[in-house]
Amino acid sequence: MNSDFTLAIHSLTFLALQPDRMSTSDAISESSGVHPVRIRKVLSLLKRNGFIKTKEGTGGGFIFAQDLSEVNLWDLYKVTSEGALQPKCLESNKQCVVGANMQRVLLTIFLGAEEHLGMYLKDYTMKEIVDLINQQ
Amino acid sequence: MNSDFTLAIHSLTFLALQPDRMSTSDAISESSGVHPVRIRKVLSLLKRNGFIKTKEGTGGGFIFAQDLSEVNLWDLYKVTSEGALQPKCLESNKQCVVGANMQRVLLTIFLGAEEHLGMYLKDYTMKEIVDLINQQ
DNA sequence: TCTATCTGTAACATCTACTATTACACTACT
DNA sequence: AGTAGTGTAATAGTAGATGTTACAGATAGA
């Protein structure tokens, strides 16, 4: 799994603490230590999925577009990392019973695992993340 | 996550289907399409944890050492990949509330996620994997 | 005791996915 | 017009996963 998921969480938390004004990718970059271009890439994904609004030009940037308690971590996972749990096992030997069937079996199991993970992540909303951050 | 976990599952399934004789790393390599040295590396980990027995020299190889229904996927995950879910977010800005606290918050959440994953994986024993493989 | 066949492991090479960086088009405010 | 932003493509750099080579040590059998 790449870190787009955690970067999305970080960015949205940052935006949640600046609810009244737009934040730039440079500001989020400074907070997260990640290059601004990558911030824009991940946030443009979040924009396409309606989590945030963006504005170009002077005074522009990113701002949260939904209620904090309406966005949960499973939503963010799906957008940024769905399928990341899937194992990489492609070219096993079809002549062998194990090689021929393992991929199908693992796929089933890992799909279930991701679904299971979803139930856990759904319980964390951005509101709760912000609360946890503030409990320094 | 690297593929040591799925490779361990593949290898043990292979051994489970050859319960009466030792299998070589070359045989498992042919079935899985993975280099024999890596097979030996992963299996030597499984040996140290008591899942299999090994024998060097002529006629040697690997053989399952436990009852199929006593080994579950969580056991294997712990040995091969524990902590793999953890996000990589180290150098965020400590001057910023978000940067300063995000790592702690994410650590908590991802530890919980892995624990949750564990409950799911515990339900799959090697016996069930073998049964699934045989349901071609 | 010699040889062939294994595992065990270290060292190195290669490959791939992630991340950073550069560059620039486009938008919007002043 | 000029400045400050996003949007995005293209390229470079890096780290981790994987493959490969090499060889020491164990064991069985001739």
Tab-separated table of C-alpha atoms (C1' of nucleotides) in Angstrom:
chain	number	residue	atom	x	y	z
A	1	MET	CA	0.000	0.000	0.000
A	2	ASN	CA	1.354	3.438	-0.873
A	3	SER	CA	0.774	6.331	1.497
A	4	ASP	CA	-1.991	8.114	-0.423
A	5	PHE	CA	-4.481	6.939	2.169
A	6	THR	CA	-2.632	8.382	5.144
A	7	LEU	CA	-1.773	11.470	3.136
A	8	ALA	CA	-5.476	11.983	2.451
A	9	ILE	CA	-6.223	11.662	6.148
A	10	HIS	CA	-3.465	14.108	7.007
A	11	SER	CA	-4.587	16.631	4.427
A	12	LEU	CA	-8.250	16.476	5.355
A	13	THR	CA	-7.396	16.867	9.017
A	14	PHE	CA	-5.355	19.916	8.142
A	15	LEU	CA	-8.277	21.351	6.175
A	16	ALA	CA	-10.674	20.525	8.981
A	17	LEU	CA	-8.667	22.765	11.308
A	18	GLN	CA	-8.859	25.644	8.801
A	19	PRO	CA	-12.577	25.525	8.058
A	20	ASP	CA	-12.947	29.192	7.152
A	21	ARG	CA	-10.222	29.726	4.611
A	22	MET	CA	-8.538	27.915	1.775
A	23	SER	CA	-5.268	26.109	2.390
A	24	THR	CA	-2.591	25.817	-0.268
A	25	SER	CA	-0.719	22.687	-1.261
A	26	ASP	CA	2.423	24.386	0.012
A	27	ALA	CA	0.954	24.727	3.489
A	28	ILE	CA	-0.120	21.081	3.584
A	29	SER	CA	3.253	20.119	2.203
A	30	GLU	CA	4.973	21.856	5.084
A	31	SER	CA	2.767	20.111	7.609
A	32	SER	CA	3.152	16.652	6.118
A	33	GLY	CA	6.667	16.783	4.692
A	34	VAL	CA	5.383	15.643	1.315
A	35	HIS	CA	6.014	17.367	-2.012
A	36	PRO	CA	3.268	19.875	-2.967
A	37	VAL	CA	2.760	18.312	-6.394
A	38	ARG	CA	1.874	15.043	-4.762
A	39	ILE	CA	-0.448	16.833	-2.361
A	40	ARG	CA	-2.248	18.343	-5.340
A	41	LYS	CA	-2.442	14.945	-7.009
A	42	VAL	CA	-4.039	13.271	-4.017
A	43	LEU	CA	-6.294	16.202	-3.268
A	44	SER	CA	-7.472	16.377	-6.857
A	45	LEU	CA	-8.648	12.811	-6.350
A	46	LEU	CA	-10.490	13.845	-3.214
A	47	LYS	CA	-12.016	16.725	-5.128
A	48	ARG	CA	-13.306	14.483	-7.911
A	49	ASN	CA	-15.005	12.461	-5.204
A	50	GLY	CA	-16.635	15.468	-3.589
A	51	PHE	CA	-14.785	15.527	-0.288
A	52	ILE	CA	-13.243	18.946	-0.848
A	53	LYS	CA	-13.561	22.028	-3.021
A	54	THR	CA	-10.671	23.671	-4.785
A	55	LYS	CA	-10.031	27.052	-6.281
A	56	GLU	CA	-7.249	28.091	-8.622
A	57	GLY	CA	-5.544	31.460	-8.706
A	58	THR	CA	-4.643	33.986	-6.035
A	59	GLY	CA	-6.211	33.216	-2.689
A	60	GLY	CA	-7.154	29.791	-3.978
A	61	GLY	CA	-6.434	26.397	-2.502
A	62	PHE	CA	-8.357	23.569	-0.875
A	63	ILE	CA	-11.247	23.530	1.564
A	64	PHE	CA	-13.333	20.817	3.178
A	65	ALA	CA	-16.688	20.383	1.424
A	66	GLN	CA	-18.589	18.028	3.696
A	67	ASP	CA	-19.538	17.665	7.305
A	68	LEU	CA	-16.681	16.191	9.318
A	69	SER	CA	-18.844	13.423	10.703
A	70	GLU	CA	-20.041	12.400	7.262
A	71	VAL	CA	-16.630	11.348	5.980
A	72	ASN	CA	-15.193	8.114	7.313
A	73	LEU	CA	-11.896	6.374	6.748
A	74	TRP	CA	-13.413	3.624	4.641
A	75	ASP	CA	-14.616	6.242	2.155
A	76	LEU	CA	-11.070	7.554	1.942
A	77	TYR	CA	-9.555	4.098	1.692
A	78	LYS	CA	-11.816	3.174	-1.176
A	79	VAL	CA	-10.884	6.291	-3.098
A	80	THR	CA	-7.145	6.131	-2.500
A	81	SER	CA	-6.202	2.489	-1.996
A	82	GLU	CA	-8.946	0.035	-2.872
A	83	GLY	CA	-7.461	-3.331	-3.775
A	84	ALA	CA	-4.175	-2.546	-2.064
A	85	LEU	CA	-4.516	-5.594	0.158
A	86	GLN	CA	-4.659	-7.937	-2.817
A	87	PRO	CA	-1.690	-10.273	-3.005
A	88	LYS	CA	0.540	-10.313	-6.063
A	89	CYS	CA	0.673	-13.899	-7.243
A	90	LEU	CA	0.224	-14.166	-10.954
A	91	GLU	CA	2.435	-16.620	-12.774
A	92	SER	CA	2.153	-19.798	-10.746
A	93	ASN	CA	2.232	-23.192	-12.413
A	94	LYS	CA	-1.113	-24.243	-13.900
A	95	GLN	CA	0.105	-27.851	-14.199
A	96	CYS	CA	0.082	-28.072	-10.409
A	97	VAL	CA	-3.148	-28.256	-8.393
A	98	VAL	CA	-1.805	-25.722	-5.948
A	99	GLY	CA	-0.489	-23.323	-8.562
A	100	ALA	CA	-3.626	-23.617	-10.616
A	101	ASN	CA	-6.055	-22.811	-7.812
A	102	MET	CA	-4.137	-20.711	-5.323
A	103	GLN	CA	-4.832	-17.396	-6.982
A	104	ARG	CA	-8.592	-17.919	-6.937
A	105	VAL	CA	-8.530	-18.969	-3.283
A	106	LEU	CA	-6.329	-16.084	-2.190
A	107	LEU	CA	-8.445	-13.605	-4.105
A	108	THR	CA	-11.539	-14.724	-2.248
A	109	ILE	CA	-9.816	-14.540	1.106
A	110	PHE	CA	-8.272	-11.132	0.549
A	111	LEU	CA	-11.499	-9.675	-0.787
A	112	GLY	CA	-13.111	-10.810	2.446
A	113	ALA	CA	-10.265	-9.303	4.415
A	114	GLU	CA	-10.681	-5.941	2.735
A	115	GLU	CA	-14.402	-6.034	3.346
A	116	HIS	CA	-13.717	-6.825	6.970
A	117	LEU	CA	-11.244	-3.965	7.171
A	118	GLY	CA	-13.982	-1.756	5.773
A	119	MET	CA	-16.270	-2.461	8.698
A	120	TYR	CA	-13.520	-1.356	11.044
A	121	LEU	CA	-12.593	1.790	9.132
A	122	LYS	CA	-16.206	2.891	8.769
A	123	ASP	CA	-16.277	3.529	12.499
A	124	TYR	CA	-13.695	6.314	12.239
A	125	THR	CA	-15.069	9.585	10.909
A	126	MET	CA	-12.942	12.657	10.228
A	127	LYS	CA	-14.577	14.257	13.242
A	128	GLU	CA	-13.096	11.574	15.443
A	129	ILE	CA	-9.712	11.946	13.826
A	130	VAL	CA	-9.741	15.672	14.514
A	131	ASP	CA	-10.750	15.019	18.119
A	132	LEU	CA	-7.894	12.547	18.508
A	133	ILE	CA	-5.443	15.052	17.043
A	134	ASN	CA	-6.579	17.703	19.485
A	135	GLN	CA	-6.097	15.361	22.456
A	136	GLN	CA	-2.412	16.173	22.530
B	1	MET	CA	3.276	-5.875	2.166
B	2	ASN	CA	5.690	-8.231	0.402
B	3	SER	CA	4.453	-11.621	-0.733
B	4	ASP	CA	6.065	-13.739	1.986
B	5	PHE	CA	2.630	-14.272	3.504
B	6	THR	CA	1.037	-15.655	0.348
B	7	LEU	CA	4.190	-17.573	-0.431
B	8	ALA	CA	3.979	-19.219	2.990
B	9	ILE	CA	0.371	-20.170	2.333
B	10	HIS	CA	1.263	-21.571	-1.076
B	11	SER	CA	4.187	-23.568	0.269
B	12	LEU	CA	2.301	-25.024	3.206
B	13	THR	CA	-0.576	-25.994	0.959
B	14	PHE	CA	1.888	-27.761	-1.287
B	15	LEU	CA	3.366	-29.607	1.686
B	16	ALA	CA	-0.097	-30.471	2.953
B	17	LEU	CA	-0.775	-32.334	-0.270
B	18	GLN	CA	2.453	-34.344	0.121
B	19	PRO	CA	2.053	-35.398	3.746
B	20	ASP	CA	4.116	-38.578	3.496
B	21	ARG	CA	7.320	-37.397	1.910
B	22	MET	CA	9.633	-34.432	1.938
B	23	SER	CA	9.320	-31.779	-0.745
B	24	THR	CA	12.304	-29.829	-2.042
B	25	SER	CA	12.523	-26.096	-2.533
B	26	ASP	CA	12.883	-26.797	-6.264
B	27	ALA	CA	9.509	-28.536	-6.350
B	28	ILE	CA	7.789	-25.701	-4.503
B	29	SER	CA	9.590	-23.233	-6.731
B	30	GLU	CA	8.136	-24.919	-9.797
B	31	SER	CA	4.648	-24.812	-8.355
B	32	SER	CA	4.791	-21.201	-7.248
B	33	GLY	CA	7.064	-19.667	-9.861
B	34	VAL	CA	9.301	-18.244	-7.151
B	35	HIS	CA	13.042	-18.709	-6.911
B	36	PRO	CA	14.073	-21.690	-4.739
B	37	VAL	CA	16.415	-19.567	-2.610
B	38	ARG	CA	13.514	-17.394	-1.608
B	39	ILE	CA	11.409	-20.459	-0.885
B	40	ARG	CA	14.121	-21.696	1.456
B	41	LYS	CA	14.303	-18.298	3.115
B	42	VAL	CA	10.585	-18.162	3.857
B	43	LEU	CA	10.395	-21.810	4.829
B	44	SER	CA	13.325	-21.446	7.173
B	45	LEU	CA	11.214	-18.835	8.951
B	46	LEU	CA	8.319	-21.259	9.135
B	47	LYS	CA	10.681	-23.897	10.480
B	48	ARG	CA	11.962	-21.638	13.254
B	49	ASN	CA	8.339	-21.174	14.244
B	50	GLY	CA	7.580	-24.865	14.314
B	51	PHE	CA	5.176	-25.102	11.402
B	52	ILE	CA	7.350	-27.444	9.388
B	53	LYS	CA	10.348	-29.737	9.726
B	54	THR	CA	13.319	-29.697	7.403
B	55	LYS	CA	16.066	-32.082	6.534
B	56	GLU	CA	19.290	-31.378	4.699
B	57	GLY	CA	21.078	-33.702	2.339
B	58	THR	CA	19.942	-36.369	-0.082
B	59	GLY	CA	16.237	-37.121	0.191
B	60	GLY	CA	15.825	-34.080	2.407
B	61	GLY	CA	13.445	-31.173	2.068
B	62	PHE	CA	10.441	-29.791	3.887
B	63	ILE	CA	7.463	-31.450	5.530
B	64	PHE	CA	4.449	-30.191	7.471
B	65	ALA	CA	4.930	-30.570	11.206
B	66	GLN	CA	1.513	-29.758	12.637
B	67	ASP	CA	-2.087	-30.730	12.210
B	68	LEU	CA	-3.631	-28.880	9.271
B	69	SER	CA	-6.492	-27.580	11.353
B	70	GLU	CA	-4.151	-26.214	14.003
B	71	VAL	CA	-2.456	-23.690	11.738
B	72	ASN	CA	-4.449	-20.616	10.771
B	73	LEU	CA	-3.666	-17.689	8.485
B	74	TRP	CA	-3.235	-15.256	11.343
B	75	ASP	CA	-0.396	-17.385	12.695
B	76	LEU	CA	1.252	-17.205	9.292
B	77	TYR	CA	0.603	-13.492	8.932
B	78	LYS	CA	2.186	-12.767	12.278
B	79	VAL	CA	5.310	-14.702	11.374
B	80	THR	CA	5.745	-13.321	7.869
B	81	SER	CA	4.207	-9.862	7.781
B	82	GLU	CA	3.313	-8.466	11.182
B	83	GLY	CA	3.282	-4.679	11.080
B	84	ALA	CA	2.951	-4.601	7.294
B	85	LEU	CA	-0.240	-2.575	7.540
B	86	GLN	CA	1.476	0.215	9.420
B	87	PRO	CA	1.592	3.472	7.477
B	88	LYS	CA	4.921	5.073	6.685
B	89	CYS	CA	4.674	8.639	7.904
B	90	LEU	CA	7.762	9.639	9.824
B	91	GLU	CA	9.071	13.101	9.151
B	92	SER	CA	6.022	15.300	9.455
B	93	ASN	CA	6.301	18.797	10.882
B	94	LYS	CA	6.307	18.886	14.686
B	95	GLN	CA	5.572	22.637	14.652
B	96	CYS	CA	2.126	21.856	13.290
B	97	VAL	CA	-0.634	20.323	15.439
B	98	VAL	CA	-1.504	17.933	12.665
B	99	GLY	CA	2.061	16.945	11.858
B	100	ALA	CA	2.925	16.575	15.515
B	101	ASN	CA	0.064	14.241	16.390
B	102	MET	CA	-0.875	12.450	13.207
B	103	GLN	CA	1.644	9.652	13.588
B	104	ARG	CA	0.385	8.714	17.031
B	105	VAL	CA	-3.243	8.741	15.877
B	106	LEU	CA	-2.555	6.692	12.753
B	107	LEU	CA	-0.503	4.197	14.725
B	108	THR	CA	-3.429	3.582	17.050
B	109	ILE	CA	-5.864	3.192	14.193
B	110	PHE	CA	-3.680	0.869	12.153
B	111	LEU	CA	-2.840	-1.282	15.144
B	112	GLY	CA	-6.563	-1.701	15.639
B	113	ALA	CA	-6.974	-2.505	11.966
B	114	GLU	CA	-4.353	-5.217	12.108
B	115	GLU	CA	-5.945	-6.680	15.218
B	116	HIS	CA	-9.268	-6.667	13.411
B	117	LEU	CA	-7.706	-8.339	10.406
B	118	GLY	CA	-6.385	-10.956	12.799
B	119	MET	CA	-9.882	-11.916	13.903
B	120	TYR	CA	-10.801	-12.497	10.271
B	121	LEU	CA	-7.684	-14.478	9.372
B	122	LYS	CA	-7.952	-16.701	12.453
B	123	ASP	CA	-11.028	-18.262	10.914
B	124	TYR	CA	-9.060	-19.727	8.010
B	125	THR	CA	-7.057	-22.801	8.904
B	126	MET	CA	-4.730	-24.602	6.501
B	127	LYS	CA	-7.263	-27.396	6.390
B	128	GLU	CA	-9.809	-25.030	4.919
B	129	ILE	CA	-7.305	-23.698	2.417
B	130	VAL	CA	-6.544	-27.210	1.244
B	131	ASP	CA	-10.268	-27.933	0.932
B	132	LEU	CA	-10.741	-24.780	-1.133
B	133	ILE	CA	-7.847	-25.731	-3.388
B	134	ASN	CA	-9.354	-29.141	-3.986
B	135	GLN	CA	-12.717	-27.647	-4.959
B	136	GLN	CA	-11.459	-27.042	-8.455
C	1	DT	C1'	35.291	-42.287	2.356
C	2	DC	C1'	33.683	-40.160	-1.758
C	3	DT	C1'	29.967	-38.146	-4.277
C	4	DA	C1'	25.477	-36.426	-5.142
C	5	DT	C1'	21.685	-34.029	-3.213
C	6	DC	C1'	19.772	-31.307	-0.222
C	7	DT	C1'	19.191	-26.963	3.191
C	8	DG	C1'	21.087	-22.419	5.151
C	9	DT	C1'	22.703	-17.987	4.216
C	10	DA	C1'	25.301	-14.150	2.618
C	11	DA	C1'	26.268	-11.072	-1.037
C	12	DC	C1'	25.130	-8.932	-5.050
C	13	DA	C1'	22.143	-7.693	-9.152
C	14	DT	C1'	17.858	-6.431	-11.069
C	15	DC	C1'	13.309	-4.846	-11.182
C	16	DT	C1'	9.398	-2.318	-9.857
C	17	DA	C1'	6.547	0.806	-7.356
C	18	DC	C1'	6.660	4.949	-4.798
C	19	DT	C1'	8.072	9.513	-4.376
C	20	DA	C1'	10.277	13.816	-5.685
C	21	DT	C1'	11.146	17.173	-9.043
C	22	DT	C1'	10.793	20.010	-13.085
C	23	DA	C1'	8.052	22.219	-16.338
C	24	DC	C1'	4.293	24.471	-17.978
C	25	DA	C1'	-0.718	25.288	-19.195
C	26	DC	C1'	-4.632	27.273	-17.162
C	27	DT	C1'	-7.432	30.084	-13.752
C	28	DA	C1'	-8.404	33.930	-10.870
C	29	DC	C1'	-7.596	37.848	-8.111
C	30	DT	C1'	-5.606	42.679	-7.723
D	1	DA	C1'	-0.234	42.881	-16.791
D	2	DG	C1'	1.500	40.447	-12.958
D	3	DT	C1'	1.259	37.378	-9.174
D	4	DA	C1'	-0.386	33.333	-6.840
D	5	DG	C1'	-2.565	29.488	-7.087
D	6	DT	C1'	-4.295	24.496	-9.086
D	7	DG	C1'	-3.914	20.612	-12.741
D	8	DT	C1'	-1.124	17.434	-14.837
D	9	DA	C1'	2.396	15.284	-17.690
D	10	DA	C1'	7.046	13.775	-17.989
D	11	DT	C1'	11.219	12.560	-15.987
D	12	DA	C1'	14.501	11.346	-12.243
D	13	DG	C1'	15.706	9.271	-7.992
D	14	DT	C1'	15.117	5.878	-4.278
D	15	DA	C1'	13.962	2.053	-1.601
D	16	DG	C1'	12.139	-2.334	-1.042
D	17	DA	C1'	11.088	-6.657	-3.144
D	18	DT	C1'	12.768	-10.247	-5.798
D	19	DG	C1'	16.081	-12.940	-8.488
D	20	DT	C1'	20.654	-14.871	-8.876
D	21	DT	C1'	25.158	-16.592	-7.763
D	22	DA	C1'	28.155	-18.707	-4.662
D	23	DC	C1'	29.398	-21.582	-1.245
D	24	DA	C1'	29.429	-23.833	3.477
D	25	DG	C1'	27.416	-27.603	5.968
D	26	DA	C1'	24.454	-31.867	6.464
D	27	DT	C1'	22.991	-36.429	5.078
D	28	DA	C1'	22.228	-40.569	2.450
D	29	DG	C1'	24.033	-44.070	-0.327
D	30	DA	C1'	27.529	-46.247	-3.332
